[in-house]
PDB file of C-alpha atoms in Angstrom:
ATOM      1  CA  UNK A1124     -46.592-192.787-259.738  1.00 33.00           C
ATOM      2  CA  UNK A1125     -45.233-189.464-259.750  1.00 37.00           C
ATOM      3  CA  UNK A1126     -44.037-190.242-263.701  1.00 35.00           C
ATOM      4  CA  UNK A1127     -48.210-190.993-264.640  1.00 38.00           C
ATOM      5  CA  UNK A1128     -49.212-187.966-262.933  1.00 40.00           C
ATOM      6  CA  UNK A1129     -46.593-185.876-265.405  1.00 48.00           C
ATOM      7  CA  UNK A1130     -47.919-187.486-268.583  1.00 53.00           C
ATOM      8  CA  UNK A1131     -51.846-186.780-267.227  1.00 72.00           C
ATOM      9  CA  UNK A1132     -50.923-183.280-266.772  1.00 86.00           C
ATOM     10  CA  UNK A1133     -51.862-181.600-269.612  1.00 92.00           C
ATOM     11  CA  UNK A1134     -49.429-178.366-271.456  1.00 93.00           C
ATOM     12  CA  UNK A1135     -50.949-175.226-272.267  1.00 95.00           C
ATOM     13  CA  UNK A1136     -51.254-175.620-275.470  1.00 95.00           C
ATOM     14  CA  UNK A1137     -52.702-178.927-275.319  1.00 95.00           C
ATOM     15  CA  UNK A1138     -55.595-176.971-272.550  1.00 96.00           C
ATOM     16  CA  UNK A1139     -56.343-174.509-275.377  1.00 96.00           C
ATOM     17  CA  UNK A1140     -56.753-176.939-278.353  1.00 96.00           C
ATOM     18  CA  UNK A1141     -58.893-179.553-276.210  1.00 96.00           C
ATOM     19  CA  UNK A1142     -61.012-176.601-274.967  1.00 97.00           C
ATOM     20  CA  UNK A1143     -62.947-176.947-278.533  1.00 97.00           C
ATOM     21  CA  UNK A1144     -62.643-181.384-278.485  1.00 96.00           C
ATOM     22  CA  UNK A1145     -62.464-182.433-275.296  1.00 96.00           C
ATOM     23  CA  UNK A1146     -63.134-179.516-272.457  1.00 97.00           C
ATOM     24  CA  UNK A1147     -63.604-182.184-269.689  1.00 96.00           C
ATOM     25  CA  UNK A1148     -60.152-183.253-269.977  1.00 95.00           C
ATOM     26  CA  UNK A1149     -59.384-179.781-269.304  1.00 97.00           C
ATOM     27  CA  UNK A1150     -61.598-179.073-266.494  1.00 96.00           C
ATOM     28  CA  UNK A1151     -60.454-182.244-264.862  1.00 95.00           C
ATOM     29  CA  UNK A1152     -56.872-180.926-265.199  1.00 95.00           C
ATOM     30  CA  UNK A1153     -57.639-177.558-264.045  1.00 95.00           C
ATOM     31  CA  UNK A1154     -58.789-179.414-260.770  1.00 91.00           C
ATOM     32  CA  UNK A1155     -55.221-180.400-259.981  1.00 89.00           C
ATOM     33  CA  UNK A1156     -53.013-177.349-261.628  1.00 91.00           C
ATOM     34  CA  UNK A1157     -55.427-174.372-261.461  1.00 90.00           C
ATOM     35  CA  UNK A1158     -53.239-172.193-263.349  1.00 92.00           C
ATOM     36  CA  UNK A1159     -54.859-169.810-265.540  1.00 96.00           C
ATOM     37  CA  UNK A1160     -52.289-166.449-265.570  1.00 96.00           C
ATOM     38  CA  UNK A1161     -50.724-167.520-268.692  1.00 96.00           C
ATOM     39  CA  UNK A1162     -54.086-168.705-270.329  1.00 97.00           C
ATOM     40  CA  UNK A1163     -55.767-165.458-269.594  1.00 98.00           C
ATOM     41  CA  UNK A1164     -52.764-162.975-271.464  1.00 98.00           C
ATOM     42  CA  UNK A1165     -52.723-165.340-274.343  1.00 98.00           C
ATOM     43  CA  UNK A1166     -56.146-164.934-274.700  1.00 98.00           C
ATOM     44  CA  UNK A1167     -56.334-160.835-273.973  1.00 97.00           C
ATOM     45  CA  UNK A1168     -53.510-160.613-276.695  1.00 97.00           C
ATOM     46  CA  UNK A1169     -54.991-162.460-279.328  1.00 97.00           C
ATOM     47  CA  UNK A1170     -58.010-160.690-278.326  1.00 97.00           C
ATOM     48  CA  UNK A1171     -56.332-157.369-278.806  1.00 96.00           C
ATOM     49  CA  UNK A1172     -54.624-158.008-281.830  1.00 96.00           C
ATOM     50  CA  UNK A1173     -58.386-159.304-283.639  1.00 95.00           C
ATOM     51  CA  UNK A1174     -59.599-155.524-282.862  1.00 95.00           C
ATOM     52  CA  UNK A1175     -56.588-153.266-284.095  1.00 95.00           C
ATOM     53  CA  UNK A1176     -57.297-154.211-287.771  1.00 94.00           C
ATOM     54  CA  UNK A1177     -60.315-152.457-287.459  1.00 92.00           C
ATOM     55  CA  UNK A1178     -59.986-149.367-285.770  1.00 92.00           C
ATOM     56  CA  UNK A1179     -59.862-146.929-287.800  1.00 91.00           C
ATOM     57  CA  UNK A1180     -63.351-148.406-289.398  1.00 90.00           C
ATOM     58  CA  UNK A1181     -64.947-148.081-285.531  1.00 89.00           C
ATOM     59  CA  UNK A1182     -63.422-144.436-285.228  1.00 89.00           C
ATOM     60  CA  UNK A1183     -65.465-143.710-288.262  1.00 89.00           C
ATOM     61  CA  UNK A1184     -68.191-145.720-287.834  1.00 87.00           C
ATOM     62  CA  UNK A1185     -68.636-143.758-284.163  1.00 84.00           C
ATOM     63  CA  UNK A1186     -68.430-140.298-286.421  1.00 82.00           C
ATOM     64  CA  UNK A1187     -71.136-141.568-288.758  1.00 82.00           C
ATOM     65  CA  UNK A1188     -73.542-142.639-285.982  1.00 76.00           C
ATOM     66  CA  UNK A1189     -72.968-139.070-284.104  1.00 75.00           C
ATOM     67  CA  UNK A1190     -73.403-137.420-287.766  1.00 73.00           C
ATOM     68  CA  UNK A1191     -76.794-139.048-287.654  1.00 70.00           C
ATOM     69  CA  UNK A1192     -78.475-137.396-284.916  1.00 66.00           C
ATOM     70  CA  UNK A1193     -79.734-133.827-285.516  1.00 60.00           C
ATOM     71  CA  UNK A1194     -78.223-131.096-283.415  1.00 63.00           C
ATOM     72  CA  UNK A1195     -75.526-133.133-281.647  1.00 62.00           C
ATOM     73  CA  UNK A1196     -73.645-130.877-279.451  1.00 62.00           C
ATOM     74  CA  UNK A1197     -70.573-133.134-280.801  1.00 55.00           C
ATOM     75  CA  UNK A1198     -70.618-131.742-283.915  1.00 60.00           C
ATOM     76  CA  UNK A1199     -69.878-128.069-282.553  1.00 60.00           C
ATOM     77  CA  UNK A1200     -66.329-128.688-283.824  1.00 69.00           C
ATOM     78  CA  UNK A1201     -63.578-130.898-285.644  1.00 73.00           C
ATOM     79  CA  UNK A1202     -62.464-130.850-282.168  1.00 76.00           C
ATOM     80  CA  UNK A1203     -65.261-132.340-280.800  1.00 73.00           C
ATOM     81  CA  UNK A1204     -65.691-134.853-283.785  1.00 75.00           C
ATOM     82  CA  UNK A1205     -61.951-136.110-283.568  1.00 80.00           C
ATOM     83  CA  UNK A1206     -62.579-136.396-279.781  1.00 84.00           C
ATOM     84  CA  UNK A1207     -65.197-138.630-279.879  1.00 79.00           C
ATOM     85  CA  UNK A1208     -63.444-140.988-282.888  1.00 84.00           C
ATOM     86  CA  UNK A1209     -60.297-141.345-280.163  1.00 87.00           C
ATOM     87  CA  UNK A1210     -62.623-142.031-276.956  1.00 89.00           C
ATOM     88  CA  UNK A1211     -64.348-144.923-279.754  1.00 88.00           C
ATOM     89  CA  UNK A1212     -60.898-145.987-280.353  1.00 91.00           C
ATOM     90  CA  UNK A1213     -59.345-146.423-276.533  1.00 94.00           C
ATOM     91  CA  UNK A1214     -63.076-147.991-275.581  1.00 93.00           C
ATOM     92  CA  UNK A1215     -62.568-150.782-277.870  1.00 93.00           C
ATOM     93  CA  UNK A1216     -59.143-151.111-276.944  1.00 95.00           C
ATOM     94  CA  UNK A1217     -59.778-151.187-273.349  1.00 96.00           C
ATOM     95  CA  UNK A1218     -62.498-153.560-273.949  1.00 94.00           C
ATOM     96  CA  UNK A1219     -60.919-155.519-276.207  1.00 95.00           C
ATOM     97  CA  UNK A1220     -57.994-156.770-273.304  1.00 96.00           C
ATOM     98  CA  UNK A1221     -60.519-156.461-269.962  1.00 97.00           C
ATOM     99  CA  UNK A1222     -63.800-158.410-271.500  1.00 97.00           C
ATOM    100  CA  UNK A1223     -61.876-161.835-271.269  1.00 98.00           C
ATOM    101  CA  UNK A1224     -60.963-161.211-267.349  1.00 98.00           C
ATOM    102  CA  UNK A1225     -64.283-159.363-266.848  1.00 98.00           C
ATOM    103  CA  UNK A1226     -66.542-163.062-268.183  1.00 98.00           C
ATOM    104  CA  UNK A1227     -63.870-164.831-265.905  1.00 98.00           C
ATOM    105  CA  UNK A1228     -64.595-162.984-263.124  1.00 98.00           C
ATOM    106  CA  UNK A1229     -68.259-162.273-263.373  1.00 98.00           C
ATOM    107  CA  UNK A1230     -68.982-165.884-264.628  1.00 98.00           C
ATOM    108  CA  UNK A1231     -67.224-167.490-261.554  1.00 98.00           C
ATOM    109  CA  UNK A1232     -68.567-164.887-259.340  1.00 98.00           C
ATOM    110  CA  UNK A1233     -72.008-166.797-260.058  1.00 97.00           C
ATOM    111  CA  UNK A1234     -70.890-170.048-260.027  1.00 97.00           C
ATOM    112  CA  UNK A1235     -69.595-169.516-256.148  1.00 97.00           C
ATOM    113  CA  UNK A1236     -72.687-168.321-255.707  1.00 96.00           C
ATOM    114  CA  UNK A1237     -74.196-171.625-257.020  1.00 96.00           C
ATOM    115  CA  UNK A1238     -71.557-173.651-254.791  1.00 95.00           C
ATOM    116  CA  UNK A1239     -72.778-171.597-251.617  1.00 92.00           C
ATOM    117  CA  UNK A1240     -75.419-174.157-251.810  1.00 92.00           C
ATOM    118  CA  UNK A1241     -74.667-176.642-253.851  1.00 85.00           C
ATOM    119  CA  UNK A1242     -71.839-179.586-254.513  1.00 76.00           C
ATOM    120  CA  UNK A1243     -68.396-180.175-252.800  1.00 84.00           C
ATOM    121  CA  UNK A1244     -66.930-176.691-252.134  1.00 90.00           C
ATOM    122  CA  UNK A1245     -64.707-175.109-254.355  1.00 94.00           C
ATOM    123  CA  UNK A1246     -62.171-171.790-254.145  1.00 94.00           C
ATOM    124  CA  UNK A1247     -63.074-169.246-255.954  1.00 96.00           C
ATOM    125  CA  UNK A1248     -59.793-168.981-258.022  1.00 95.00           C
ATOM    126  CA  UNK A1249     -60.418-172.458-259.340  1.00 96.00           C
ATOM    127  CA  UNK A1250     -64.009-171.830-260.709  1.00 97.00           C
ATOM    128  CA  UNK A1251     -61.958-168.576-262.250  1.00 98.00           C
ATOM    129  CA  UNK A1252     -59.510-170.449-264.009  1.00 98.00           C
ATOM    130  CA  UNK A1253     -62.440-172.624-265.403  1.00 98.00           C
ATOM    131  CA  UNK A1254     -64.088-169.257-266.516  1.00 98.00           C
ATOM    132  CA  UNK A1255     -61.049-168.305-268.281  1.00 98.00           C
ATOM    133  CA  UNK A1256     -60.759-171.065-270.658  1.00 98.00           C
ATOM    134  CA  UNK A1257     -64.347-170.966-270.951  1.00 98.00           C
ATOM    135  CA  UNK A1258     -64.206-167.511-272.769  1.00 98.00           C
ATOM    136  CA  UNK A1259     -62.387-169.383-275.736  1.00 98.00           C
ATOM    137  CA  UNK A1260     -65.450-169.888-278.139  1.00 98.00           C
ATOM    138  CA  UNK A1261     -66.093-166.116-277.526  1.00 98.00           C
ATOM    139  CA  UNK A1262     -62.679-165.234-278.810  1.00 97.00           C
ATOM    140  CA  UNK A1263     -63.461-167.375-281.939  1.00 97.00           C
ATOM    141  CA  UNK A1264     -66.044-165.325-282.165  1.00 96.00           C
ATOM    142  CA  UNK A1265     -63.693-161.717-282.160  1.00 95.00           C
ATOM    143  CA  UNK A1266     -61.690-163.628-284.970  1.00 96.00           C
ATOM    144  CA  UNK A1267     -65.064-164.283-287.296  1.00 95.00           C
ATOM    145  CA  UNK A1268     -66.329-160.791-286.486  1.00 93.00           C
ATOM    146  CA  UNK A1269     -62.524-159.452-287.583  1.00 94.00           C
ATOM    147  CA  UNK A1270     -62.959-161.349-290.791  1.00 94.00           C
ATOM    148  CA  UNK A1271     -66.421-160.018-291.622  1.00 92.00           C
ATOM    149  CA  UNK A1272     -65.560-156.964-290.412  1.00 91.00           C
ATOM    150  CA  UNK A1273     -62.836-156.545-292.908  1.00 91.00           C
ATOM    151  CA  UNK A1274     -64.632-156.949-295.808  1.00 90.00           C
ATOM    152  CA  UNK A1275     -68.008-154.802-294.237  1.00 87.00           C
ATOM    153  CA  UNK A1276     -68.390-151.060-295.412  1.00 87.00           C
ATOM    154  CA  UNK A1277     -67.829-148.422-292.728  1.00 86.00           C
ATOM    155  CA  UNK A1278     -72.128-147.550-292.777  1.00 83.00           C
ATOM    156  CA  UNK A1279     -72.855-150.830-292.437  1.00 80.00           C
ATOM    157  CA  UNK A1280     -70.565-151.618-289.610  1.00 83.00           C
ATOM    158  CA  UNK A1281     -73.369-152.183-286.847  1.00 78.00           C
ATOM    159  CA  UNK A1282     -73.917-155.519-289.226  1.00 79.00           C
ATOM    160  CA  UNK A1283     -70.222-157.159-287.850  1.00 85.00           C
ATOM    161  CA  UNK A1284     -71.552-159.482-285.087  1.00 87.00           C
ATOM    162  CA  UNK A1285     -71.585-162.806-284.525  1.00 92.00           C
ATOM    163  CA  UNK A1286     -75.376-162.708-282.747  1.00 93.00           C
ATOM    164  CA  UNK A1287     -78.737-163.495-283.683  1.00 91.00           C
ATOM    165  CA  UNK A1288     -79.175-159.867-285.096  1.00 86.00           C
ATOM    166  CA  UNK A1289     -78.099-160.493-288.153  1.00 84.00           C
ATOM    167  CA  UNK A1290     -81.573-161.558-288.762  1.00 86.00           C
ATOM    168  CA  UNK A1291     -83.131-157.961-288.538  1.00 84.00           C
ATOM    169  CA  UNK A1292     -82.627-155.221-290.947  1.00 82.00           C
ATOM    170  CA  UNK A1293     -79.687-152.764-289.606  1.00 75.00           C
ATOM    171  CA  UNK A1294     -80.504-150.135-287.744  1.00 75.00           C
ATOM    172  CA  UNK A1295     -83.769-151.807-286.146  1.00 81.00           C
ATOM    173  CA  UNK A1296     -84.052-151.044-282.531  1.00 83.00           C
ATOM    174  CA  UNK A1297     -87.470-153.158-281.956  1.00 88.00           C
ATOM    175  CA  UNK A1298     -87.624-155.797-278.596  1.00 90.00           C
ATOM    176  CA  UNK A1299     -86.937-159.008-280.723  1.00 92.00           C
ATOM    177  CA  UNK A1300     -84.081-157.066-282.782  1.00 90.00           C
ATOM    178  CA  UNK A1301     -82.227-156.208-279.177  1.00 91.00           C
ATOM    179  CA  UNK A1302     -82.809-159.422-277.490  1.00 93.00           C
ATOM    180  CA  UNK A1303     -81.560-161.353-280.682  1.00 92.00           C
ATOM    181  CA  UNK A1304     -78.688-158.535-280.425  1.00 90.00           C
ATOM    182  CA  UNK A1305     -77.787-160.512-277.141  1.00 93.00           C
ATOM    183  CA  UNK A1306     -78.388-164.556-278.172  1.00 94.00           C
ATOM    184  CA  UNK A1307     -75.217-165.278-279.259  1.00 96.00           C
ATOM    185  CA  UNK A1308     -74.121-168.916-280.044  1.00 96.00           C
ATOM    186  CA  UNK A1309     -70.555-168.570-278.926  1.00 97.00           C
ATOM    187  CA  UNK A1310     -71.462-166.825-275.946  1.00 97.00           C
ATOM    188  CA  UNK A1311     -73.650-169.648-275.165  1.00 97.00           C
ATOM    189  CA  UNK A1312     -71.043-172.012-275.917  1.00 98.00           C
ATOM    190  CA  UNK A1313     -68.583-170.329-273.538  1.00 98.00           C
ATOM    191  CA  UNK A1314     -71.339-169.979-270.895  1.00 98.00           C
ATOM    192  CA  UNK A1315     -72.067-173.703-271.301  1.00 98.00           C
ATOM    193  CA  UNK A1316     -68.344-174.813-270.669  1.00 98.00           C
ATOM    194  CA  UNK A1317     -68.347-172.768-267.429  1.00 98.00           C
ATOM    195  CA  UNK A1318     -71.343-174.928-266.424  1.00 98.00           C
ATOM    196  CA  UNK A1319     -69.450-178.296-267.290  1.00 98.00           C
ATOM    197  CA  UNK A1320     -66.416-176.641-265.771  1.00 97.00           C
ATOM    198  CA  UNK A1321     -67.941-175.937-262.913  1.00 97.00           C
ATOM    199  CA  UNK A1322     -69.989-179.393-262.538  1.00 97.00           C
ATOM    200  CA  UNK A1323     -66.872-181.231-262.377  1.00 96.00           C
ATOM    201  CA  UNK A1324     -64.769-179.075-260.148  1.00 96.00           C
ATOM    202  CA  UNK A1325     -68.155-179.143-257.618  1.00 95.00           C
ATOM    203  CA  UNK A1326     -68.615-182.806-258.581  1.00 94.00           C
ATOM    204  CA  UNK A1327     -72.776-181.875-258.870  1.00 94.00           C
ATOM    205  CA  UNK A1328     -74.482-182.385-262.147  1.00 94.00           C
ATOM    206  CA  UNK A1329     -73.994-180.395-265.081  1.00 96.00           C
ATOM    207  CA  UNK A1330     -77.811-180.335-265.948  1.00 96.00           C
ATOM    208  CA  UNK A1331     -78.471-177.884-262.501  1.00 96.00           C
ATOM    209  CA  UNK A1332     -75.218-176.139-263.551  1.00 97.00           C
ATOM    210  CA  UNK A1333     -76.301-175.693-266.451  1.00 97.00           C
ATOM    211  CA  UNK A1334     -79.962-174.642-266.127  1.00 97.00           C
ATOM    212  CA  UNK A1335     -78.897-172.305-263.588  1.00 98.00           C
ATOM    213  CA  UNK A1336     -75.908-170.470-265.415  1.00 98.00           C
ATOM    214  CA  UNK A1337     -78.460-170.015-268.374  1.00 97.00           C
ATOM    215  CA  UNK A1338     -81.006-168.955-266.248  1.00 98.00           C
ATOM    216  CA  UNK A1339     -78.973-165.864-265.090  1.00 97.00           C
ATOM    217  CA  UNK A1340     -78.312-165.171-268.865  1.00 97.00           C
ATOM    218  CA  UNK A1341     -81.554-165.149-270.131  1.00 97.00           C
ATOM    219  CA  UNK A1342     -82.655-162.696-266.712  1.00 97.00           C
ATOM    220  CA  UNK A1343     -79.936-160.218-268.228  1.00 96.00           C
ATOM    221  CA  UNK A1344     -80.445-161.047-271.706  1.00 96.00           C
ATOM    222  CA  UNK A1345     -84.465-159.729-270.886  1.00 96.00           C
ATOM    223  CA  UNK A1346     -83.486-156.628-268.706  1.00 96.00           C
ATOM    224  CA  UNK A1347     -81.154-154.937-271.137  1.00 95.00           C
ATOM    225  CA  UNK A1348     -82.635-156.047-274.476  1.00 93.00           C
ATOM    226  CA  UNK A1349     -86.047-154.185-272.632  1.00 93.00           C
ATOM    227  CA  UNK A1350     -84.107-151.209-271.300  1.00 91.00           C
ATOM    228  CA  UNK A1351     -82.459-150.874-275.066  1.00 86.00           C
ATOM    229  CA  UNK A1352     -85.455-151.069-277.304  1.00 86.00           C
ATOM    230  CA  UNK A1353     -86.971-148.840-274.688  1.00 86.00           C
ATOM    231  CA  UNK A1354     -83.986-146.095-274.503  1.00 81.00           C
ATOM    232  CA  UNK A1355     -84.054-146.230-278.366  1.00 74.00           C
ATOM    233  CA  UNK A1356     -87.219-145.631-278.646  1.00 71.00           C
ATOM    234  CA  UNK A1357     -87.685-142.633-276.785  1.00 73.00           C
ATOM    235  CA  UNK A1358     -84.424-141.183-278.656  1.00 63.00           C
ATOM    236  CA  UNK A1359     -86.497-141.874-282.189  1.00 56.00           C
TER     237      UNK A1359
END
């Protein structure tokens, strides 16, 4: 017994392959060996290393976008300029190791708010660890951004995204262009395993899961796609 329990456990590696073939296997494992430390610095790394290739095009691309507004206070000085290059440089940096653990721990955050109602109750580190392999498809997403950002001029580096805003000419700030800025299909992907993650762990349906997880989204998705056009709008 104990020897069929080894061979059903699954490795890492075979966690972060299946993720993309067969993410119920992995779910269904996470219910007995929750671990998810190991998953979650493999992931930052990778994560990491897909945003130093283009740092020195974000430090300029920050410059340029300053350089376009009249009278900016942050052009007193080379100082000033060089300043705000390094500040773009450590923010995507920072952001490029916490926004794995931040979707892990906002995502799961939601669905124990779900299973405060709902299903067979579940600790709140497990529904994390499912949240953490979840983010996969979104790091996908960091590596096809790295590769089109690569080969994308420095003015036309607000183009490098992986979301619906592609679509839209660059630089357009309109209600459609900002919520399209936010419908992206990995990040739906990665919200939809969370769901099925979730599901199984709190043995409830993946449909309500589902529907409710995307719900939330589409709530934010609204809110700051409103608050941006408006913002940009009033900065025209």
């Amino acid at each position: 017994m104990e020897l069929e329990l080894k061979n059903d456990t699954l490795s890492l590696g075979q966690r972060l392959s299946r993720i993309f073939t067969n993410p119920s296997s992995v779910f269904v494992d996470l219910q007995r060996n929750h671990s998810w430390l190991a998953a979650l610095l493999i992931i930052s790394t990778i994560s990491l290393i897909a945003t130093l290739p283009l740092l020195s095009k974000m430090r300029e691309f920050s410059i340029l976008q300053l350089q376009r507004m009249p009278d900016n206070p942050a052009l007193s000085s080379p100082e000033a300029i060089n300043m705000v290059g390094t500040s773009a440089v450590i923010g995507t940096i920072v952001g490029a190791l916490l926004t794995p653990l931040l979707f892990a721990l906002i995502v799961a955050l939601l669905l124990k708010l779900y299973n405060a109602f709902a299903g067979d109750k579940v600790q709140y580190r497990k529904l994390f660890s499912v949240c953490v392999y979840a983010y996969l498809p979104l790091l996908l997403s960091s590596l096809i951004a790295l590769a089109i950002g690569l080969t994308t001029p420095v003015e036309n580096f607000s183009n490098v995204s992986t979301s619906l805003n592609l679509l839209f000419p660059p630089d357009t700030y309109t209600f459609p262009a900002m919520l399209a800025a936010q419908i992206n299909p990995f990040m739906l992907w990665s919200l939809y395993l969370a769901a099925l993650g979730g599901a199984i762990l709190m043995k409830n349906e993946v449909k309500k899961v589902g529907i409710y997880v995307f719900l939330v989204w589409l709530i934010y998705a609204l809110v700051i796609s409103y608050y941006s056009a408006l913002k940009m709008s009033t900065m025209a």
